[in-house]
Tab-separated table of C-alpha atoms in Angstrom:
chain	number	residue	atom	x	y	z
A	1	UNK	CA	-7.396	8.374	-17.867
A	2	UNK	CA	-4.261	6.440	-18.401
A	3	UNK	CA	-3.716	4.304	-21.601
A	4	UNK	CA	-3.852	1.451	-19.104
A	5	UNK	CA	-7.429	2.050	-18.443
A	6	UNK	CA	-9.397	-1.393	-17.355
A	7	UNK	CA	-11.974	-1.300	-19.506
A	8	UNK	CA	-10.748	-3.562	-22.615
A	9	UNK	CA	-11.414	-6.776	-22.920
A	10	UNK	CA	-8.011	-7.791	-22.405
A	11	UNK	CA	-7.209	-6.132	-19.538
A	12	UNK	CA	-10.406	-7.025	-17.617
A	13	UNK	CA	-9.564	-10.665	-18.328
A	14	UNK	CA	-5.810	-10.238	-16.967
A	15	UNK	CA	-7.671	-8.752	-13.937
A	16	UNK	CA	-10.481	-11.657	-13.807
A	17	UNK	CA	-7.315	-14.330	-13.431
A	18	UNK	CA	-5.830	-12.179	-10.860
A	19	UNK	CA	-9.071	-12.492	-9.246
A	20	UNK	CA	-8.747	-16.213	-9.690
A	21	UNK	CA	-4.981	-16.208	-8.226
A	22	UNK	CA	-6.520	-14.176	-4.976
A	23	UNK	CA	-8.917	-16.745	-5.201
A	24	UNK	CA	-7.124	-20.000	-5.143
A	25	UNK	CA	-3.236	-19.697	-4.403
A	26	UNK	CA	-1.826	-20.292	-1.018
A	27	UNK	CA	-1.570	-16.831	0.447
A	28	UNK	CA	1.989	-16.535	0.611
A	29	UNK	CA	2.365	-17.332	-3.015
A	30	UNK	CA	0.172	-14.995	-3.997
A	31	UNK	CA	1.871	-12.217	-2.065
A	32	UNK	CA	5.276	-13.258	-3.092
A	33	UNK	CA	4.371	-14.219	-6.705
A	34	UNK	CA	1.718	-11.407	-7.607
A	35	UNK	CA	1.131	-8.813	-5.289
A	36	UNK	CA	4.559	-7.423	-4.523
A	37	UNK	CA	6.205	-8.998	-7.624
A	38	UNK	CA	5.553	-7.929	-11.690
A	39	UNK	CA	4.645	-4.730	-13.497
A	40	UNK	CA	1.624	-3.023	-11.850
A	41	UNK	CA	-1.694	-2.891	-13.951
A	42	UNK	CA	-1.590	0.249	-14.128
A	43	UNK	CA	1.545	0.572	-15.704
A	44	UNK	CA	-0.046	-2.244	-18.018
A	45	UNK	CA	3.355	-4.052	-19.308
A	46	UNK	CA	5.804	-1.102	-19.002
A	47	UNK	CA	8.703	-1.928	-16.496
A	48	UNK	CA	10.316	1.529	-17.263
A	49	UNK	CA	7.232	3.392	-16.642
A	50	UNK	CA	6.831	1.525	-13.026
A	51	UNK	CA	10.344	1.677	-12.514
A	52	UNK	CA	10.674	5.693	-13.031
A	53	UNK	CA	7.962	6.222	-10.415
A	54	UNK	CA	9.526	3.613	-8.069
A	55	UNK	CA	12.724	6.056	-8.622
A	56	UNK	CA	10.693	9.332	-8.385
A	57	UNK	CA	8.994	8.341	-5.099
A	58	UNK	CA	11.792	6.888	-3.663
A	59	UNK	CA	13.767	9.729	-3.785
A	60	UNK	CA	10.634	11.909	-2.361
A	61	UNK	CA	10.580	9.582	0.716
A	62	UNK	CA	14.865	8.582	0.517
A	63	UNK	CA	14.214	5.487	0.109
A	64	UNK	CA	15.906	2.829	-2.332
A	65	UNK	CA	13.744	2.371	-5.657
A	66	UNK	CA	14.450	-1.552	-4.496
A	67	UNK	CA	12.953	-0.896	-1.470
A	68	UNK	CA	9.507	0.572	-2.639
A	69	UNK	CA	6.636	-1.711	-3.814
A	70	UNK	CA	3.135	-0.228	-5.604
A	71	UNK	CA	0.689	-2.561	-3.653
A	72	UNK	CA	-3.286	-2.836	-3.878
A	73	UNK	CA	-5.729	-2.362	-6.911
A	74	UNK	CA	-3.034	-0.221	-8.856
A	75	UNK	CA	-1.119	-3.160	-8.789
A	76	UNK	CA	-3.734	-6.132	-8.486
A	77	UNK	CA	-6.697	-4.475	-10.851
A	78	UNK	CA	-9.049	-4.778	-8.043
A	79	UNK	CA	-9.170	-3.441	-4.860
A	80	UNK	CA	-8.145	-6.259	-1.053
A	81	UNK	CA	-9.969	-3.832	1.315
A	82	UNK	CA	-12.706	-5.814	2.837
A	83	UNK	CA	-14.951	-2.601	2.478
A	84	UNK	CA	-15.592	-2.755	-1.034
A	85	UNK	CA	-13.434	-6.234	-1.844
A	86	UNK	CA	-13.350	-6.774	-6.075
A	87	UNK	CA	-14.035	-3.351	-6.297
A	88	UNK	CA	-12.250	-2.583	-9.878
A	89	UNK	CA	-9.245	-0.156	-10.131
A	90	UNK	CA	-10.914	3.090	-11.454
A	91	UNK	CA	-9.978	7.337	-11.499
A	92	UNK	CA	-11.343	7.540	-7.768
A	93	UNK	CA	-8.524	4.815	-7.020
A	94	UNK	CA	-5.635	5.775	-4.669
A	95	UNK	CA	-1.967	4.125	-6.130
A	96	UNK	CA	-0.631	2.354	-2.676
A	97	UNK	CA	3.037	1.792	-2.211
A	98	UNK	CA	4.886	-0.170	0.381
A	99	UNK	CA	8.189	1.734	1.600
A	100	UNK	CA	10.555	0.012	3.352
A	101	UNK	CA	13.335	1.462	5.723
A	102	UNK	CA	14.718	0.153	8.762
A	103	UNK	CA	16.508	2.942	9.717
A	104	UNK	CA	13.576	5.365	9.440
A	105	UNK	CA	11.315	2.938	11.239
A	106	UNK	CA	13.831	2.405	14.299
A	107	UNK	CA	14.402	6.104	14.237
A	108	UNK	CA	10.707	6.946	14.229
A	109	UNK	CA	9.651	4.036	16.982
A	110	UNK	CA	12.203	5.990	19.220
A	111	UNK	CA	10.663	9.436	18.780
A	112	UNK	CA	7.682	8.116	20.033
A	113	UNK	CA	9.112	6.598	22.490
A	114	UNK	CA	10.597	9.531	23.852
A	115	UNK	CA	7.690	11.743	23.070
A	116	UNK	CA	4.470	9.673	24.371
A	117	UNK	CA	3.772	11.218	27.433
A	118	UNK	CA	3.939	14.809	25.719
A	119	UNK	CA	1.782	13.070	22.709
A	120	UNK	CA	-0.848	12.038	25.073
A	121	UNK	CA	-0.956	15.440	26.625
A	122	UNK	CA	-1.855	16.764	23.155
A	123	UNK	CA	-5.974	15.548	23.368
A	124	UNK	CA	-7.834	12.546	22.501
A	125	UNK	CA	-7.410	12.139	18.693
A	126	UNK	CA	-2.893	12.038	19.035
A	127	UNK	CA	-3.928	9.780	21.941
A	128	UNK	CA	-5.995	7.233	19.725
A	129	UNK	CA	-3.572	7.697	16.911
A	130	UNK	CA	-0.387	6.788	19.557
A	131	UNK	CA	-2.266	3.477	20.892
A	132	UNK	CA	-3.130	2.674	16.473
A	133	UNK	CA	1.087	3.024	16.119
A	134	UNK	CA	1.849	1.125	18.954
A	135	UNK	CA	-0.564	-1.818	17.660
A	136	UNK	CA	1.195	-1.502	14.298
A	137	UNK	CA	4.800	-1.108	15.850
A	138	UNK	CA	4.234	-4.900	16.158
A	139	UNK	CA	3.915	-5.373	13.146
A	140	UNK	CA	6.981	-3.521	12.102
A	141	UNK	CA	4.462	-1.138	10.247
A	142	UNK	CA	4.374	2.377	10.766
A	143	UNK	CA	1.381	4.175	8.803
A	144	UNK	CA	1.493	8.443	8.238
A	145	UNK	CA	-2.160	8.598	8.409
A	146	UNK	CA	-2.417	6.817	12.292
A	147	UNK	CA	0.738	8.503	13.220
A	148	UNK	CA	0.325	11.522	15.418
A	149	UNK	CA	0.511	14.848	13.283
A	150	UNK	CA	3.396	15.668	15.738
A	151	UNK	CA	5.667	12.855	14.811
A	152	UNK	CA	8.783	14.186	12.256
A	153	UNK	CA	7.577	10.901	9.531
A	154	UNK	CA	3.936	12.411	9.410
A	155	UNK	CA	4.746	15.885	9.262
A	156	UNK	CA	7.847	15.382	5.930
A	157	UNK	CA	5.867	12.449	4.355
A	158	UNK	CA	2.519	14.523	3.839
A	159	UNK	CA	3.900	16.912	1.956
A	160	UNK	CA	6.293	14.482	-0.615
A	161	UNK	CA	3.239	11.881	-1.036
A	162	UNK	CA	1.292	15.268	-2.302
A	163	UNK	CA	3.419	15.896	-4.975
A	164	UNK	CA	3.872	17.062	-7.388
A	165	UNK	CA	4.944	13.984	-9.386
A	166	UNK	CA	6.226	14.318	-13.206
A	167	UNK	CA	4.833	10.978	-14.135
A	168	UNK	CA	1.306	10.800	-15.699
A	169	UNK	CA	-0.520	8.223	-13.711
A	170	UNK	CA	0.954	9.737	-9.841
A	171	UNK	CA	-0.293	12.925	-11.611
A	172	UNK	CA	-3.539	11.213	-11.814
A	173	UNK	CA	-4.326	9.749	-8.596
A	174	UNK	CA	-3.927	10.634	-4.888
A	175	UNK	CA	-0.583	8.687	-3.854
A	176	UNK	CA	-0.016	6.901	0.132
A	177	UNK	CA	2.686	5.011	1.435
A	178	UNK	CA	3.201	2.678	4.651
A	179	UNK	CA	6.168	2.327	5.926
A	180	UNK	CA	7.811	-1.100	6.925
A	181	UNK	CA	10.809	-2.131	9.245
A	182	UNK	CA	12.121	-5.114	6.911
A	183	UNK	CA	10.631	-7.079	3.598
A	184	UNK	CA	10.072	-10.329	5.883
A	185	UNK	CA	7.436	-7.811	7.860
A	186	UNK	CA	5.535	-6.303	4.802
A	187	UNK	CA	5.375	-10.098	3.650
A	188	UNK	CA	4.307	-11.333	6.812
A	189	UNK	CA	1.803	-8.709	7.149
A	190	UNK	CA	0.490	-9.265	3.643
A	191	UNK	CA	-0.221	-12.456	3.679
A	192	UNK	CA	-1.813	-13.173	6.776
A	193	UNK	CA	-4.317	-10.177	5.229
A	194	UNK	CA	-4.729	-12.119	2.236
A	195	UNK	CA	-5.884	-15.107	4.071
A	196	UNK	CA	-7.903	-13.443	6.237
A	197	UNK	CA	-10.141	-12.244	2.947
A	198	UNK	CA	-9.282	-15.334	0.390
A	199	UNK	CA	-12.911	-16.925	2.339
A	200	UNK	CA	-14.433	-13.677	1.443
A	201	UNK	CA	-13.046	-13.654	-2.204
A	202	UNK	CA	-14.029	-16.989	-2.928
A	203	UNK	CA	-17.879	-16.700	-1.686
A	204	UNK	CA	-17.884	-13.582	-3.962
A	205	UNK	CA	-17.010	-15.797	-6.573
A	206	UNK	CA	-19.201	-18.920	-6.230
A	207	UNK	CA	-22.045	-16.269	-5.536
A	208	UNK	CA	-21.275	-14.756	-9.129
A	209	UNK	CA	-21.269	-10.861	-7.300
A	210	UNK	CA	-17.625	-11.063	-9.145
């Protein structure tokens, strides 16, 4: 385990205000102010450590270090997917970055474009994975795992997000990216997720399941 395991005292109670911030804040503030902003909690207070895997990944994916955000409970302490919501950061944890590139987005948008009717020829899964990407094309998101495995962005990104990574904690843990068109959209996108579960947060909170 990392030396920023959550099991101390202190660290649980850093996590239990996050909680608290998910909680309470305006959504927008919390995304701009806490989730994609500050050292990750995994990285407990080292800005060097989070920095040289922002460097190490970005030049995996070539993508700016500026342009690539860790995201969910390696950054938060505590997991936003509605699935298991409050669910603590732990070794069966993924580390979730947000990559963005508009270049690489407009370039893979127009492979797809040019490519759907030979994608749908493929069979049923590319087909349901090509109607996913066109859902999150709106949202200037473009996610490897929904891509179809024929698209150039799922078949190069696979392979980098496996590693291997010379850092200790992306040694650790199974690493994913999304990719994004702009900032504005991964904000955007962000925080109308975090107000879709802040009702969900709080009831977990005044029920005492937190």
């Amino acid at each position: 385990m990392p030396r920023t395991s959550p099991n101390s005292h202190q660290t649980l109670h850093e996590i239990w205000g996050r909680i608290r911030q998910a909680a309470e804040m305006e959504a927008g503030t919390f995304v701009d102010t806490v989730l994609l902003s500050g050292v990750p909690h995994v990285f407990g207070d080292s800005r060097t450590e989070y920095d040289d895997v922002r460097s190490e990944l970005g030049a995996k994916l070539e993508i700016a270090e500026a342009d690539i955000h860790m995201i969910g409970s390696g950054r938060l302490g505590f997991s936003q997917n509605p699935d298991h919501l409050l669910r603590l950061f732990g070794r069966h944890s993924d580390l979730d970055f947000v990559a963005i590139s508009s270049s690489l987005f407009d370039e893979t948008a127009l492979e797809l474009v040019q490519r759907a009717q030979e994608i749908m020829m493929v069979g049923d899964d590319e087909k349901r994975k090509l109607k996913k990407t066109r859902d999150n094309l709106f949202y200037g998101l473009l996610r490897p795992d929904q891509l179809p495995v024929s698209c150039s962005l799922s078949q190069s990104w696979f392979p980098r997000l496996a590693g291997p990574f010379l850092h200790e904690v992306t040694r650790q843990y199974p690493v994913k990216a999304w990719l994004f068109k702009s900032h504005s959209h991964a904000r955007h996108f962000y925080t109308a997720h975090q107000a879709r579960i802040q009702p969900a947060i709080q009831q977990l909170l005044s029920s005492g399941m937190a």
